[in-house]
Amino acid sequence: MKILVALIAACAFVALLKKPLRAHPGIFYASAAALDVLLLAGNLSGVPVPLWASILSFHARGLFGFALFAIVMFIGVLGDGSRLKSSLLPIRAELSILASILIAGHIANYLEIYCTRLLSLNIGTLSAEASLVVACAATALLVPLAITSVKAVKKRMSARSWKRLQRFAYLFWGLAYAHLALILLQPARSNGAEALTSLVIYSIIFAVYTAARIRRWRIDARQKH
């Protein structure tokens, strides 16, 4: 159920702070980076339990970063005349960069665990091994997507090249779901109620997005013809 909390928090964040985010994105990027550092420092030296339970547990699992990415993706399937799209489109790039910085902390948090298992040749189950491969592929896509979301970088690219590269966001989104599904599959099979609930929620989110994305493509195709 934590993913639902993260989604609600992300929606509230966007609703309340969209204007400051657009005006001063650097402050939010620095805050996200500081949270990454706090997470990694907490793993090494320990942090107060209440702080970990309320904030860092969500950050360690990448929940808030994922929720922001979900908003970024769903903005793209809203109708062109939608007030919601008009309101959120100006901060879509900022949300994407912010989510990328937060996910970087999540990646770094688990990097040590995976590296230790790789060195000992003890990854775990087949689903864990597959999730690692998928995570590496998703990370490889995330880096150029995040970099080209920066306005200064975007201005140096042709519109055609930028759009072509940004289409890989769909592949990244699909890989993100595959990674989550593989991570949750084993505990869900072992009668893990929380893991099963999370898997169902993630599946619903991705299914709804896929249906909306296909519908958007069909509408755009009809308008072109």
XYZ file of C-alpha atoms in Angstrom, residues 45-207:
163
model
C 26.246 5.428 9.893
C 22.594 5.053 10.754
C 19.825 7.632 11.026
C 17.026 8.167 13.571
C 14.374 5.485 13.202
C 11.412 7.908 12.845
C 13.183 9.693 9.964
C 13.879 6.405 8.202
C 10.318 5.166 8.703
C 8.659 8.364 7.482
C 10.891 9.452 4.590
C 13.886 7.336 3.755
C 12.032 4.021 3.563
C 10.000 5.444 0.668
C 13.084 6.921 -0.940
C 15.149 3.742 -0.602
C 12.539 1.803 -2.557
C 12.223 4.537 -5.172
C 8.508 4.971 -4.499
C 8.258 8.753 -4.715
C 10.548 8.868 -7.744
C 8.383 6.248 -9.459
C 5.230 8.208 -8.596
C 6.676 11.339 -10.210
C 7.607 9.326 -13.307
C 4.034 8.035 -13.453
C 2.753 11.610 -13.506
C 5.254 12.493 -16.245
C 4.092 9.581 -18.381
C 0.380 10.209 -17.861
C 0.764 13.880 -18.836
C 1.650 12.630 -22.307
C -1.639 10.796 -22.803
C -3.910 13.645 -21.759
C -5.943 15.385 -24.449
C -4.400 18.451 -26.079
C -7.324 20.582 -24.927
C -7.155 19.328 -21.367
C -6.725 21.992 -18.686
C -4.779 19.518 -16.597
C -2.306 18.933 -19.432
C -1.940 22.661 -20.043
C -1.228 23.121 -16.348
C 1.329 20.321 -16.018
C 3.085 20.313 -19.390
C 5.305 23.330 -18.519
C 6.848 21.390 -15.601
C 7.025 17.966 -17.248
C 10.772 18.216 -17.894
C 11.423 19.412 -14.333
C 9.399 16.541 -12.911
C 11.334 14.092 -15.068
C 14.707 15.435 -13.903
C 13.590 15.478 -10.262
C 12.339 11.897 -10.518
C 15.622 10.842 -12.140
C 17.663 12.326 -9.292
C 15.502 10.534 -6.724
C 15.724 7.236 -8.606
C 19.515 7.674 -8.713
C 19.469 7.430 -4.917
C 17.375 4.275 -5.125
C 19.833 2.768 -7.628
C 22.855 3.679 -5.514
C 21.159 2.249 -2.435
C 20.862 -1.203 -3.995
C 24.061 -1.074 -6.031
C 26.212 -2.238 -3.128
C 23.890 -5.176 -2.433
C 23.900 -6.344 -6.049
C 27.661 -5.836 -6.439
C 28.323 -7.914 -3.317
C 26.116 -10.702 -4.654
C 27.745 -10.530 -8.073
C 31.218 -10.871 -6.589
C 30.112 -13.850 -4.546
C 28.180 -15.307 -7.522
C 25.113 -15.436 -5.317
C 22.429 -13.266 -6.888
C 19.575 -15.375 -5.598
C 16.552 -16.575 -7.517
C 16.149 -16.505 -11.275
C 13.693 -13.601 -10.954
C 16.289 -11.662 -8.928
C 18.893 -12.235 -11.638
C 16.452 -11.141 -14.331
C 15.453 -8.063 -12.340
C 19.121 -7.035 -12.132
C 19.536 -7.304 -15.916
C 16.352 -5.311 -16.493
C 17.402 -2.696 -13.926
C 20.746 -2.228 -15.710
C 18.978 -1.756 -19.049
C 16.530 0.740 -17.522
C 19.380 2.679 -15.914
C 21.227 2.839 -19.229
C 18.141 4.451 -20.764
C 17.444 6.736 -17.817
C 20.781 8.555 -18.046
C 20.392 9.991 -21.594
C 16.671 10.621 -21.048
C 17.394 12.672 -17.925
C 20.282 14.574 -19.498
C 18.284 15.537 -22.591
C 15.416 16.721 -20.390
C 17.664 19.594 -19.271
C 16.616 22.633 -21.276
C 20.184 23.722 -22.059
C 20.919 20.307 -23.564
C 17.612 20.173 -25.424
C 18.334 23.524 -27.111
C 21.559 22.108 -28.555
C 19.716 19.224 -30.207
C 17.517 19.256 -33.279
C 13.828 18.752 -32.572
C 13.829 15.542 -34.596
C 16.804 14.046 -32.722
C 15.377 15.025 -29.365
C 11.969 13.497 -30.083
C 13.573 10.331 -31.425
C 15.617 9.906 -28.254
C 12.736 10.720 -25.934
C 10.687 7.915 -27.481
C 12.892 5.565 -25.498
C 10.954 6.777 -22.449
C 8.284 4.224 -23.394
C 10.868 1.445 -23.297
C 12.211 2.738 -19.977
C 8.676 2.749 -18.555
C 8.116 -0.823 -19.698
C 11.440 -1.948 -18.234
C 10.533 -0.257 -14.952
C 7.391 -2.372 -14.753
C 9.285 -5.533 -15.659
C 11.829 -4.802 -12.915
C 9.110 -4.208 -10.324
C 7.168 -7.304 -11.361
C 10.254 -9.510 -11.139
C 11.158 -8.104 -7.725
C 7.652 -8.662 -6.335
C 6.912 -11.970 -8.038
C 8.718 -14.276 -5.627
C 7.400 -12.742 -2.362
C 3.906 -12.569 -3.886
C 4.061 -16.303 -4.647
C 5.142 -16.958 -1.066
C 1.818 -15.685 0.276
C 3.210 -12.203 0.820
C 0.059 -10.105 1.003
C 1.866 -6.767 0.815
C 3.959 -7.822 -2.182
C 0.883 -9.202 -3.975
C -1.069 -5.994 -3.321
C 1.825 -3.880 -4.614
C 2.138 -6.052 -7.721
C -1.577 -5.660 -8.454
C -1.417 -1.872 -7.989
C 1.623 -1.529 -10.247
C -0.038 -3.746 -12.854
C -3.184 -1.606 -12.815
C -1.148 1.588 -13.217
C 0.766 0.215 -16.191
C -2.337 -1.346 -17.760
